[in-house]
Amino acid sequence: MAEAAVKAALRALNPATNEHFGPSFPEPSAAQIEAACAAAAAAFDTYRETDLETRAAFLEAIAAEIEALGDELIQTAMAETGLPQARITGERGRTTGQLRLFAQVVRRGDWIGARIDPAMPERTPLPRADLRQRFIPLGPVVVFGASNFPLAFSTGGGDTASALAAGCPVIVKGHSAHPNTGAMIGGAIDKAVKAAGLPAGVFALLIGQQRTLGAGLVADPRIKAVGFTGSRAGGVAFMRIAAERREPIPVFAEMSSINPVVLMPAALAARAEALGTAFIGSLTMGAGQFCTNPGLVFALDGPDLDRFEAAATAALTAAQPQVMLTPGIFGAYEQGVNQLLDRDGVKLLARGCVGDGVNQAVGALFSVDAETFQRDAVLSHEVFGSSSLIVRVKDAGQLAEVLEGLEGQLTATLQMDPADAEAARPLLPILERKAGRILANGWPTGVEVSNAMVHGGPFPATSDPRGTSVGTRAIERFLRPVCYQDIPDTLLPAALKADNPLGVRRAIDGVL
Ligand code: NAP
């Protein structure tokens, strides 16, 4: 309550002008939070047993309702985030595409994971019971979206889509940096809930800015899992709350990653200039506000790396400043860059162009030798924005050593030519242990929503390395297996009945 007294009522802020606009969003009351949790719990048993077609059509209806919001949604998201039209329009397509992809997953029914080990009454020395297994959803899920993806990682984003696909009611804690965008998407989901005739508790949006709101939701005993995208501090706070509950629950938090890029020698010799320019393109895209931004570059010290640095320096020096998402994120970026400027042994290579608007990020590129990098843990902390550090290594052994010392990452990239293959081979096991996605000759920014994508990785990239928050596997985070032993056919769930009325794929004695 003390915190509530000092914070002004939540209103949207345009980061390009620092002006507030639109309606005030009163902080949700304790009664509203209680009602949302109670409704979600009450809706769970009905929603989780909706037939596959109803649930798939519901997800498709959400996508259609989001599209029906038209240009007003695009303009609202642009005003609240400072992100350009093309980016927001693309993100809307990704968001609706993601919902439709999960509709296909639901219809296919593979996620049910049906397995049947038929009874073996004659087995000796002991008969085997009839064992049938399927996945069921965990229960109501609380979702926290991130400021940098107001559509694809927020109210109607990947966590919401995958939890709803799994059969979990969802309560979204609306992000304070884009409340109007959140409210519009929340309204679209509400419409789809009504049109499908589902219980109202299947979805709720609570927009607020007090820490007690999110903390209270995660602590509520009716909540059974958390999906989070955002800062390391936020994710870790929720991991702690979830672990200290009487019934601890899983937290799937996507947090912090600096996405190392390794420039292999033959690739660097062949195309140092092109790599330097492309690297700055990836670094400065969207003011560097991507969790997959390339924040660290490793390469052998020498003239080819000098060429790469010169090209990157030239490209960054010409890069225009861009508005960041919020004054807070801009402030944190400035602080991160200033900290690097002050670090012993770190050399500033280039800054981008300075603008005259507010909250504008000026890109920053630094270089350091590997010994200094290994000594100073601060140098591998994420600076959210267009700042990156080039680490000069002496030889292949030192490269392996510095990679070994890295924390968990969402991505790791190898820029390599065919002649680099043998030198890259021993690095792969290291990168597999460090990252959720390993790329060759691309840049980590840009995450495809597909079946094979992994947007995850060991801590602190995420709180749980076993999952992904992007792609169809994201549904698995919100499911758990239940085994039915000798349960009569009339009582079995449809997916496990003798005549397989859903027609889903099942493994009988381990064979599909
Ligand atoms: P954020 O500040 O952590 O906010 C995320 C959400 O969690 C917001 O709704 C926020 O509430 C809430 N929250 C955060 N800490 C909380 C706490 N201690 N108690 C209660 N609620 C809390 O993150 P952001 O500013 O949206 O995003 C920027 C960061 O996200 C960057 O560091 C970036 O690297 C990371 N990110 C990661 C990924 C990924 O996939 N790994 C993707 C995108 C962004 P309020 O709305 O009230 O602030």
Coordinates of C-alpha atoms and ligand atoms in Angstrom, one line a residue:
M1 CA 0.0 0.0 0.0
A2 CA 2.9 2.3 0.7
E3 CA 4.1 1.8 -2.8
A4 CA 0.6 2.5 -4.2
A5 CA 0.6 5.8 -2.4
V6 CA 3.7 7.2 -4.1
K7 CA 3.0 6.0 -7.7
A8 CA 0.7 8.2 -9.8
A9 CA -2.2 6.5 -11.6
L10 CA -0.9 4.5 -14.6
R11 CA -1.2 6.3 -18.0
A12 CA 0.5 5.5 -21.2
L13 CA 3.7 7.4 -22.0
N14 CA 4.9 8.2 -25.5
P15 CA 8.7 7.6 -25.1
A16 CA 9.4 9.8 -28.2
T17 CA 7.9 12.8 -26.4
N18 CA 7.8 11.9 -22.8
E19 CA 4.1 12.9 -22.8
H20 CA 1.4 10.9 -21.2
F21 CA -1.8 10.2 -23.2
G22 CA -5.0 8.2 -23.0
P23 CA -7.0 7.1 -20.0
S24 CA -5.8 6.3 -16.5
F25 CA -5.7 2.7 -15.5
P26 CA -6.7 2.3 -11.8
E27 CA -4.6 -0.3 -10.0
P28 CA -6.7 -3.6 -9.8
S29 CA -8.2 -3.9 -6.3
A30 CA -7.7 -6.9 -4.1
A31 CA -11.2 -8.0 -4.9
Q32 CA -10.5 -7.9 -8.6
I33 CA -7.4 -10.0 -8.2
E34 CA -9.3 -12.5 -6.0
A35 CA -12.2 -12.6 -8.6
A36 CA -9.8 -13.3 -11.5
C37 CA -8.0 -16.2 -9.6
A38 CA -11.4 -17.6 -8.5
A39 CA -12.8 -17.4 -12.0
A40 CA -9.7 -19.0 -13.5
A41 CA -9.8 -21.9 -11.1
A42 CA -13.6 -22.4 -11.7
A43 CA -13.1 -22.4 -15.4
F44 CA -10.2 -24.9 -15.5
D45 CA -12.1 -28.2 -15.5
T46 CA -14.5 -27.0 -18.2
Y47 CA -11.9 -25.4 -20.4
R48 CA -9.4 -28.2 -20.2
E49 CA -12.0 -30.7 -21.5
T50 CA -13.1 -28.6 -24.4
D51 CA -13.0 -30.7 -27.6
L52 CA -10.0 -30.1 -29.8
E53 CA -12.0 -28.4 -32.5
T54 CA -13.6 -25.9 -30.1
R55 CA -10.2 -25.0 -28.6
A56 CA -8.5 -24.7 -31.9
A57 CA -11.3 -22.5 -33.3
F58 CA -11.1 -20.3 -30.2
L59 CA -7.4 -19.6 -30.8
E60 CA -8.2 -18.8 -34.4
A61 CA -11.0 -16.5 -33.3
I62 CA -8.5 -14.6 -31.1
A63 CA -6.3 -14.1 -34.1
A64 CA -9.2 -12.8 -36.1
E65 CA -10.3 -10.4 -33.3
I66 CA -6.8 -9.0 -33.1
E67 CA -6.8 -8.4 -36.9
A68 CA -10.2 -6.7 -36.6
L69 CA -8.6 -4.1 -34.3
G70 CA -7.1 -2.8 -37.5
D71 CA -4.9 0.2 -37.7
E72 CA -5.9 1.6 -34.3
L73 CA -3.9 -1.3 -32.7
I74 CA -0.8 -0.5 -34.8
Q75 CA -1.0 3.3 -34.0
T76 CA -1.6 2.6 -30.3
A77 CA 1.3 0.2 -30.0
M78 CA 3.6 2.6 -31.9
A79 CA 2.7 5.5 -29.6
E80 CA 3.3 3.5 -26.5
T81 CA 6.6 1.9 -27.5
G82 CA 8.3 4.2 -30.0
L83 CA 8.6 1.2 -32.3
P84 CA 8.1 1.9 -36.1
Q85 CA 5.1 0.9 -38.1
A86 CA 6.7 -1.8 -40.1
R87 CA 8.0 -3.5 -36.9
I88 CA 4.6 -3.4 -35.1
T89 CA 2.8 -4.6 -38.2
G90 CA 5.2 -7.5 -38.6
E91 CA 4.8 -8.3 -34.9
R92 CA 1.0 -8.4 -35.3
G93 CA 1.4 -10.9 -38.1
R94 CA 3.7 -13.0 -35.9
T95 CA 1.2 -12.9 -33.1
T96 CA -1.8 -14.0 -35.1
G97 CA 0.4 -16.5 -37.0
Q98 CA 1.4 -17.9 -33.6
L99 CA -2.2 -18.3 -32.4
R100 CA -3.1 -20.1 -35.7
L101 CA -0.1 -22.4 -35.4
F102 CA -1.1 -23.4 -31.9
A103 CA -4.7 -24.0 -33.3
Q104 CA -3.1 -26.6 -35.7
V105 CA -1.1 -28.1 -32.8
V106 CA -4.3 -28.5 -30.7
R107 CA -6.2 -30.1 -33.7
R108 CA -3.4 -32.6 -34.3
G109 CA -3.7 -33.8 -30.7
D110 CA -0.1 -35.1 -30.5
W111 CA 0.4 -32.8 -27.5
I112 CA -1.9 -35.2 -25.5
G113 CA 1.0 -37.7 -25.7
A114 CA -1.3 -40.7 -25.4
R115 CA 0.5 -43.9 -24.4
I116 CA -1.1 -47.3 -23.8
D117 CA 0.6 -50.3 -22.2
P118 CA -2.2 -52.9 -22.4
A119 CA -2.8 -55.3 -19.4
M120 CA -0.8 -58.5 -19.4
P121 CA -2.9 -60.7 -17.1
E122 CA -0.9 -63.8 -17.9
R123 CA 2.5 -62.3 -17.2
T124 CA 4.5 -64.1 -14.6
P125 CA 5.6 -63.8 -11.9
L126 CA 3.2 -60.8 -11.7
P127 CA 0.5 -59.7 -14.2
R128 CA 0.7 -56.2 -15.6
A129 CA -2.1 -53.7 -15.1
D130 CA -3.6 -51.7 -18.0
L131 CA -1.7 -48.5 -18.0
R132 CA -2.7 -45.4 -20.0
Q133 CA -1.0 -42.0 -20.0
R134 CA -1.9 -38.6 -21.3
F135 CA -0.9 -35.0 -20.7
I136 CA -3.2 -32.7 -18.9
P137 CA -2.8 -28.9 -18.4
L138 CA -1.3 -27.7 -15.2
G139 CA -4.0 -25.2 -14.2
P140 CA -4.4 -21.4 -14.3
V141 CA -1.3 -19.7 -15.6
V142 CA -0.1 -16.1 -14.9
V143 CA 1.6 -14.4 -17.8
F144 CA 3.9 -11.4 -17.7
G145 CA 4.8 -9.9 -21.0
A146 CA 7.8 -7.8 -22.0
S147 CA 8.0 -4.2 -23.0
N148 CA 9.9 -4.8 -26.2
F149 CA 7.3 -7.0 -27.8
P150 CA 4.0 -5.4 -27.0
L151 CA 2.1 -8.0 -29.2
A152 CA 4.2 -11.1 -29.7
F153 CA 5.5 -11.4 -26.1
S154 CA 2.7 -9.8 -24.2
T155 CA -1.1 -10.0 -23.6
G156 CA -1.9 -12.2 -26.6
G157 CA 1.6 -13.4 -27.2
G158 CA 3.4 -16.8 -27.1
D159 CA 3.0 -17.6 -23.5
T160 CA -0.8 -16.8 -23.6
A161 CA -1.2 -18.7 -26.8
S162 CA 0.7 -21.8 -25.6
A163 CA -1.0 -21.9 -22.2
L164 CA -4.5 -21.5 -23.8
A165 CA -3.6 -24.2 -26.3
A166 CA -2.6 -26.5 -23.5
G167 CA -6.0 -26.0 -21.8
C168 CA -4.9 -23.6 -19.0
P169 CA -6.9 -20.5 -18.1
V170 CA -4.7 -17.4 -18.3
I171 CA -4.4 -14.3 -16.2
V172 CA -2.2 -11.7 -17.8
K173 CA -0.5 -9.0 -15.6
G174 CA -0.7 -6.2 -18.2
H175 CA 2.6 -4.5 -18.9
S176 CA 2.7 -0.9 -17.6
A177 CA 4.7 0.3 -20.6
H178 CA 1.8 -0.5 -23.1
P179 CA -1.5 -0.5 -21.2
N180 CA -3.7 0.6 -24.1
T181 CA -2.3 -2.0 -26.4
G182 CA -2.7 -4.5 -23.7
A183 CA -6.3 -3.4 -23.1
M184 CA -7.2 -3.7 -26.8
I185 CA -5.7 -7.2 -27.1
G186 CA -7.5 -8.2 -23.8
G187 CA -10.8 -7.0 -25.3
A188 CA -10.2 -9.1 -28.4
I189 CA -9.5 -12.2 -26.3
D190 CA -12.6 -11.5 -24.2
K191 CA -14.7 -11.3 -27.4
A192 CA -13.4 -14.7 -28.6
V193 CA -14.1 -16.2 -25.2
K194 CA -17.7 -15.1 -25.3
A195 CA -18.2 -16.1 -28.9
A196 CA -16.9 -19.6 -28.2
G197 CA -19.3 -19.9 -25.2
L198 CA -16.4 -20.6 -22.8
P199 CA -16.4 -19.7 -19.1
A200 CA -15.4 -16.0 -18.5
G201 CA -12.5 -17.2 -16.3
V202 CA -10.6 -18.6 -19.2
F203 CA -8.9 -15.3 -19.6
A204 CA -8.4 -12.1 -17.5
L205 CA -6.2 -9.1 -17.9
L206 CA -5.2 -7.1 -14.9
I207 CA -3.3 -3.9 -15.8
G208 CA -1.3 -2.3 -13.1
Q209 CA 2.1 -1.1 -12.0
Q210 CA 2.4 -2.1 -8.3
R211 CA 4.9 -4.8 -7.5
T212 CA 2.3 -6.3 -5.2
L213 CA 0.0 -7.1 -8.2
G214 CA 2.4 -9.5 -9.9
A215 CA 3.7 -10.9 -6.7
G216 CA 0.2 -11.5 -5.3
L217 CA -0.8 -13.4 -8.5
V218 CA 2.3 -15.7 -8.4
A219 CA 1.7 -16.4 -4.7
D220 CA -2.0 -17.2 -5.1
P221 CA -2.6 -21.0 -4.5
R222 CA -4.9 -21.3 -7.4
I223 CA -2.2 -20.3 -9.9
K224 CA -0.2 -23.4 -11.1
A225 CA 2.4 -21.9 -13.4
V226 CA 4.0 -18.7 -14.5
G227 CA 5.1 -17.5 -18.0
F228 CA 7.4 -14.5 -17.9
T229 CA 9.4 -12.5 -20.4
G230 CA 11.4 -9.6 -19.2
S231 CA 14.3 -8.6 -17.0
R232 CA 16.5 -10.9 -15.0
A233 CA 15.6 -9.1 -11.8
G234 CA 11.9 -9.6 -12.5
G235 CA 12.2 -13.2 -13.5
V236 CA 14.3 -14.1 -10.4
A237 CA 11.9 -12.3 -8.1
F238 CA 9.1 -14.5 -9.4
M239 CA 11.2 -17.7 -9.2
R240 CA 11.8 -16.9 -5.6
I241 CA 8.1 -16.2 -4.8
A242 CA 7.1 -19.4 -6.6
A243 CA 9.6 -21.5 -4.8
E244 CA 8.6 -20.2 -1.4
R245 CA 4.9 -21.0 -1.8
R246 CA 3.4 -23.9 0.2
E247 CA 3.0 -25.6 -3.2
P248 CA 5.9 -24.4 -5.3
I249 CA 5.0 -24.0 -9.0
P250 CA 7.1 -23.8 -12.2
V251 CA 8.2 -20.4 -13.5
F252 CA 9.1 -20.3 -17.2
A253 CA 11.0 -17.0 -17.3
E254 CA 12.8 -15.8 -20.4
M255 CA 15.3 -13.2 -19.0
S256 CA 18.8 -12.2 -19.9
S257 CA 21.1 -13.2 -22.7
I258 CA 24.0 -11.5 -24.5
N259 CA 24.2 -13.9 -27.4
P260 CA 27.9 -14.6 -28.2
V261 CA 29.0 -14.5 -31.8
V262 CA 32.3 -16.3 -32.7
L263 CA 34.1 -15.1 -35.9
M264 CA 36.0 -18.1 -37.1
P265 CA 39.4 -17.4 -38.8
A266 CA 38.6 -18.4 -42.4
A267 CA 35.3 -16.5 -42.4
L268 CA 37.0 -13.5 -40.8
A269 CA 39.8 -13.5 -43.4
A270 CA 37.4 -13.9 -46.3
R271 CA 34.8 -11.3 -45.4
A272 CA 35.8 -9.2 -42.4
E273 CA 34.3 -6.0 -43.8
A274 CA 30.9 -7.6 -44.8
L275 CA 30.7 -9.2 -41.3
G276 CA 31.5 -5.9 -39.6
T277 CA 28.7 -4.1 -41.4
A278 CA 26.2 -6.9 -41.0
F279 CA 27.0 -7.2 -37.3
I280 CA 26.1 -3.5 -36.7
G281 CA 22.9 -4.0 -38.7
S282 CA 21.9 -6.7 -36.2
L283 CA 23.2 -4.8 -33.2
T284 CA 21.3 -1.6 -33.9
M285 CA 18.0 -3.1 -35.2
G286 CA 15.1 -1.9 -33.0
A287 CA 17.6 0.1 -30.9
G288 CA 19.1 -3.2 -29.9
Q289 CA 16.1 -4.0 -27.8
F290 CA 16.0 -7.7 -28.5
C291 CA 16.7 -10.5 -26.1
T292 CA 18.7 -12.0 -29.0
N293 CA 20.9 -8.9 -29.6
P294 CA 24.6 -9.8 -30.3
G295 CA 26.2 -8.3 -27.2
L296 CA 29.5 -10.2 -27.4
V297 CA 31.8 -11.0 -30.3
F298 CA 34.9 -13.3 -30.0
A299 CA 37.7 -13.6 -32.5
L300 CA 41.4 -14.3 -32.8
D301 CA 43.5 -11.1 -32.4
G302 CA 45.1 -10.0 -35.6
P303 CA 44.8 -7.9 -38.8
D304 CA 41.6 -9.6 -39.9
L305 CA 39.9 -8.6 -36.6
D306 CA 41.3 -5.1 -37.2
R307 CA 39.5 -5.0 -40.5
F308 CA 36.2 -6.3 -38.9
E309 CA 36.5 -3.6 -36.2
A310 CA 37.2 -0.9 -38.8
A311 CA 34.1 -1.8 -40.8
A312 CA 31.9 -2.1 -37.6
T313 CA 33.2 1.2 -36.4
A314 CA 32.4 2.9 -39.7
A315 CA 28.9 1.4 -39.7
L316 CA 28.1 2.3 -36.1
T317 CA 29.4 5.8 -36.5
A318 CA 26.8 6.4 -39.2
A319 CA 24.0 4.6 -37.3
Q320 CA 21.1 6.9 -36.4
P321 CA 19.8 7.1 -32.8
Q322 CA 16.5 5.4 -32.0
V323 CA 13.9 6.0 -29.4
M324 CA 13.9 3.3 -26.7
L325 CA 10.8 1.7 -25.2
T326 CA 10.6 3.6 -21.9
P327 CA 12.6 6.2 -20.0
G328 CA 13.5 3.5 -17.5
I329 CA 15.0 1.2 -20.2
F330 CA 16.8 4.2 -21.7
G331 CA 18.3 5.1 -18.3
A332 CA 19.4 1.5 -17.7
Y333 CA 21.1 1.5 -21.2
E334 CA 23.0 4.7 -20.5
Q335 CA 24.1 3.4 -17.1
G336 CA 25.3 0.1 -18.7
V337 CA 27.2 1.9 -21.4
N338 CA 28.7 4.3 -18.8
Q339 CA 29.8 1.4 -16.7
L340 CA 31.7 -0.1 -19.7
L341 CA 33.3 3.3 -20.4
D342 CA 34.7 3.3 -16.9
R343 CA 36.0 -0.3 -16.9
D344 CA 39.8 -0.9 -16.8
G345 CA 41.1 -2.4 -20.0
V346 CA 37.9 -1.7 -22.1
K347 CA 38.4 0.4 -25.1
L348 CA 35.6 2.4 -26.8
L349 CA 35.7 1.8 -30.5
A350 CA 32.7 3.8 -31.7
R351 CA 29.4 5.5 -30.8
G352 CA 26.5 6.1 -33.1
C353 CA 25.0 9.4 -34.1
V354 CA 23.6 11.6 -31.3
G355 CA 20.0 12.9 -31.9
D356 CA 18.1 15.7 -30.3
G357 CA 15.0 13.8 -29.1
V358 CA 14.4 12.2 -25.7
N359 CA 15.1 8.6 -24.8
Q360 CA 17.3 8.1 -27.9
A361 CA 19.8 5.3 -27.7
V362 CA 23.2 6.0 -29.2
G363 CA 24.9 2.7 -30.2
A364 CA 28.2 1.8 -28.5
L365 CA 30.9 -0.6 -29.5
F366 CA 33.8 -1.6 -27.2
S367 CA 36.8 -4.0 -27.4
V368 CA 38.8 -5.8 -24.7
D369 CA 41.4 -8.6 -24.5
A370 CA 40.3 -12.0 -23.3
E371 CA 42.3 -11.9 -20.0
T372 CA 40.5 -8.7 -18.9
F373 CA 37.2 -10.2 -20.0
Q374 CA 37.8 -13.3 -18.0
R375 CA 38.8 -11.3 -14.9
D376 CA 35.8 -8.9 -14.9
A377 CA 32.4 -10.4 -14.5
V378 CA 30.7 -7.1 -15.3
L379 CA 31.8 -7.4 -18.9
S380 CA 29.5 -10.3 -19.5
H381 CA 26.4 -8.6 -18.0
E382 CA 23.6 -7.8 -20.5
V383 CA 23.3 -4.1 -21.5
F384 CA 19.8 -4.1 -23.0
G385 CA 20.2 -1.9 -26.1
S386 CA 22.6 -1.4 -29.0
S387 CA 25.9 -2.0 -27.1
S388 CA 28.4 -4.7 -27.8
L389 CA 31.8 -5.9 -26.8
I390 CA 34.5 -7.4 -29.0
V391 CA 36.7 -9.8 -27.1
R392 CA 40.2 -10.4 -28.7
V393 CA 41.4 -14.0 -28.0
K394 CA 45.0 -15.3 -28.4
D395 CA 44.3 -18.8 -29.7
A396 CA 41.8 -21.6 -30.1
G397 CA 42.5 -22.8 -26.6
Q398 CA 41.7 -19.4 -25.1
L399 CA 38.6 -19.2 -27.2
A400 CA 37.3 -22.5 -25.8
E401 CA 38.1 -21.3 -22.3
V402 CA 36.2 -18.0 -22.6
L403 CA 33.2 -19.7 -24.1
E404 CA 33.3 -22.2 -21.3
G405 CA 33.1 -19.4 -18.8
L406 CA 30.0 -17.8 -20.2
E407 CA 26.6 -18.0 -18.5
G408 CA 23.6 -19.6 -20.2
Q409 CA 22.4 -17.9 -23.4
L410 CA 19.4 -17.9 -25.7
T411 CA 21.7 -18.1 -28.8
A412 CA 25.3 -18.7 -29.9
T413 CA 26.5 -17.9 -33.4
L414 CA 29.4 -19.1 -35.5
Q415 CA 30.4 -17.0 -38.5
M416 CA 32.2 -19.7 -40.4
D417 CA 33.4 -20.8 -43.8
P418 CA 33.8 -24.5 -44.9
A419 CA 37.5 -24.3 -44.0
D420 CA 36.5 -23.5 -40.4
A421 CA 34.5 -26.7 -39.9
E422 CA 37.2 -28.6 -38.1
A423 CA 38.0 -25.7 -35.7
A424 CA 34.3 -25.3 -35.0
R425 CA 33.7 -28.9 -34.2
P426 CA 35.2 -28.8 -30.6
L427 CA 33.2 -25.6 -29.9
L428 CA 29.8 -27.2 -30.6
P429 CA 29.6 -29.3 -27.4
I430 CA 30.5 -26.1 -25.4
L431 CA 27.9 -24.0 -27.2
E432 CA 25.3 -26.8 -26.8
R433 CA 25.8 -26.6 -23.0
K434 CA 25.5 -22.8 -23.0
A435 CA 22.7 -22.0 -25.5
G436 CA 19.2 -23.0 -26.6
R437 CA 19.9 -22.2 -30.3
I438 CA 23.2 -22.4 -32.3
L439 CA 23.4 -20.6 -35.6
A440 CA 25.9 -20.6 -38.4
N441 CA 26.3 -17.6 -40.6
G442 CA 23.3 -15.7 -39.5
W443 CA 22.6 -13.1 -36.8
P444 CA 20.6 -14.1 -33.7
T445 CA 18.0 -11.3 -33.9
G446 CA 14.9 -12.7 -35.6
V447 CA 13.3 -15.8 -34.1
E448 CA 11.1 -18.0 -36.4
V449 CA 7.9 -19.3 -34.8
S450 CA 8.0 -22.9 -35.9
N451 CA 8.1 -26.5 -34.8
A452 CA 11.9 -26.8 -34.5
M453 CA 12.6 -23.4 -32.9
V454 CA 14.1 -23.2 -29.4
H455 CA 13.9 -19.8 -27.6
G456 CA 15.3 -20.9 -24.3
G457 CA 18.5 -22.0 -22.7
P458 CA 20.3 -22.4 -19.3
F459 CA 20.0 -19.8 -16.6
P460 CA 20.0 -16.8 -16.8
A461 CA 18.7 -17.0 -20.3
T462 CA 15.7 -18.7 -18.8
S463 CA 14.7 -20.1 -15.4
D464 CA 14.1 -23.6 -16.8
P465 CA 16.3 -24.9 -19.6
R466 CA 13.9 -27.7 -20.5
G467 CA 11.6 -25.6 -22.5
T468 CA 11.1 -22.9 -25.2
S469 CA 8.9 -19.9 -25.2
V470 CA 8.7 -19.7 -29.0
G471 CA 7.5 -22.4 -31.3
T472 CA 5.1 -25.3 -30.9
R473 CA 7.1 -27.0 -28.1
A474 CA 6.2 -24.0 -25.9
I475 CA 2.9 -25.9 -25.1
E476 CA 4.8 -28.6 -23.2
R477 CA 5.7 -26.2 -20.4
F478 CA 2.1 -26.1 -19.3
L479 CA 1.3 -29.8 -19.4
R480 CA 2.0 -32.7 -17.0
P481 CA 1.5 -36.5 -17.4
V482 CA -1.2 -38.5 -15.7
C483 CA -1.3 -42.3 -15.7
Y484 CA -4.7 -44.2 -15.5
Q485 CA -4.3 -47.7 -14.1
D486 CA -7.1 -50.2 -14.8
I487 CA -9.6 -47.3 -15.1
P488 CA -12.8 -48.6 -16.9
D489 CA -13.2 -47.5 -20.5
T490 CA -16.4 -45.5 -19.7
L491 CA -14.4 -43.4 -17.3
L492 CA -11.3 -42.9 -19.4
P493 CA -10.6 -39.6 -21.2
A494 CA -11.5 -39.8 -24.9
A495 CA -7.9 -39.9 -26.0
L496 CA -7.3 -43.1 -24.1
K497 CA -10.5 -45.0 -24.8
A498 CA -10.3 -48.3 -26.6
D499 CA -11.8 -47.1 -29.9
N500 CA -9.7 -43.8 -30.0
P501 CA -12.7 -41.5 -30.8
L502 CA -10.4 -38.5 -31.2
G503 CA -8.2 -40.4 -33.7
V504 CA -5.1 -39.1 -32.1
R505 CA -1.7 -40.8 -32.5
R506 CA -1.0 -43.1 -29.6
A507 CA 2.0 -45.2 -28.6
I508 CA 0.9 -48.8 -27.9
D509 CA 3.5 -50.6 -25.9
G510 CA 5.9 -47.9 -27.0
V511 CA 5.1 -48.2 -30.7
L512 CA 3.3 -45.3 -32.4
Ligands
NAP1 P1 10.6 -6.2 -16.8 O1 10.8 -4.9 -16.3 O2 11.1 -7.3 -16.0 O3 8.9 -6.3 -16.8 C1 8.3 -7.5 -17.2 C2 6.9 -7.6 -16.5 O4 7.2 -8.1 -15.2 C3 6.2 -6.3 -16.3 O5 4.8 -6.5 -16.3 C4 6.6 -5.8 -14.9 O6 5.7 -5.0 -14.3 C5 6.7 -7.1 -14.2 N1 7.7 -7.1 -13.1 C6 9.1 -7.1 -13.3 N2 9.7 -7.2 -12.1 C7 8.7 -7.3 -11.2 C8 8.8 -7.5 -9.8 N3 9.9 -7.5 -9.1 N4 7.6 -7.6 -9.1 C9 6.4 -7.6 -9.8 N5 6.3 -7.4 -11.1 C10 7.5 -7.3 -11.8 O7 11.1 -6.4 -18.3 P2 10.8 -5.4 -19.5 O8 11.2 -4.0 -19.2 O9 9.5 -5.6 -20.0 O10 11.7 -6.0 -20.7 C11 13.1 -5.6 -20.8 C12 14.0 -6.8 -20.4 O11 13.4 -8.0 -20.9 C13 15.3 -6.8 -21.0 O12 16.3 -7.0 -20.0 C14 15.4 -7.9 -22.0 O13 16.6 -8.5 -22.2 C15 14.4 -8.9 -21.5 N6 13.7 -9.6 -22.5 C16 13.9 -11.0 -22.6 C17 13.3 -11.7 -23.5 C18 13.6 -13.2 -23.6 O14 13.0 -13.9 -24.3 N7 14.6 -13.7 -22.8 C19 12.5 -11.2 -24.4 C20 12.2 -9.8 -24.4 C21 12.8 -9.1 -23.4 P3 5.5 -3.5 -14.7 O15 4.7 -3.5 -15.9 O16 4.8 -2.9 -13.5 O17 6.9 -2.9 -14.9

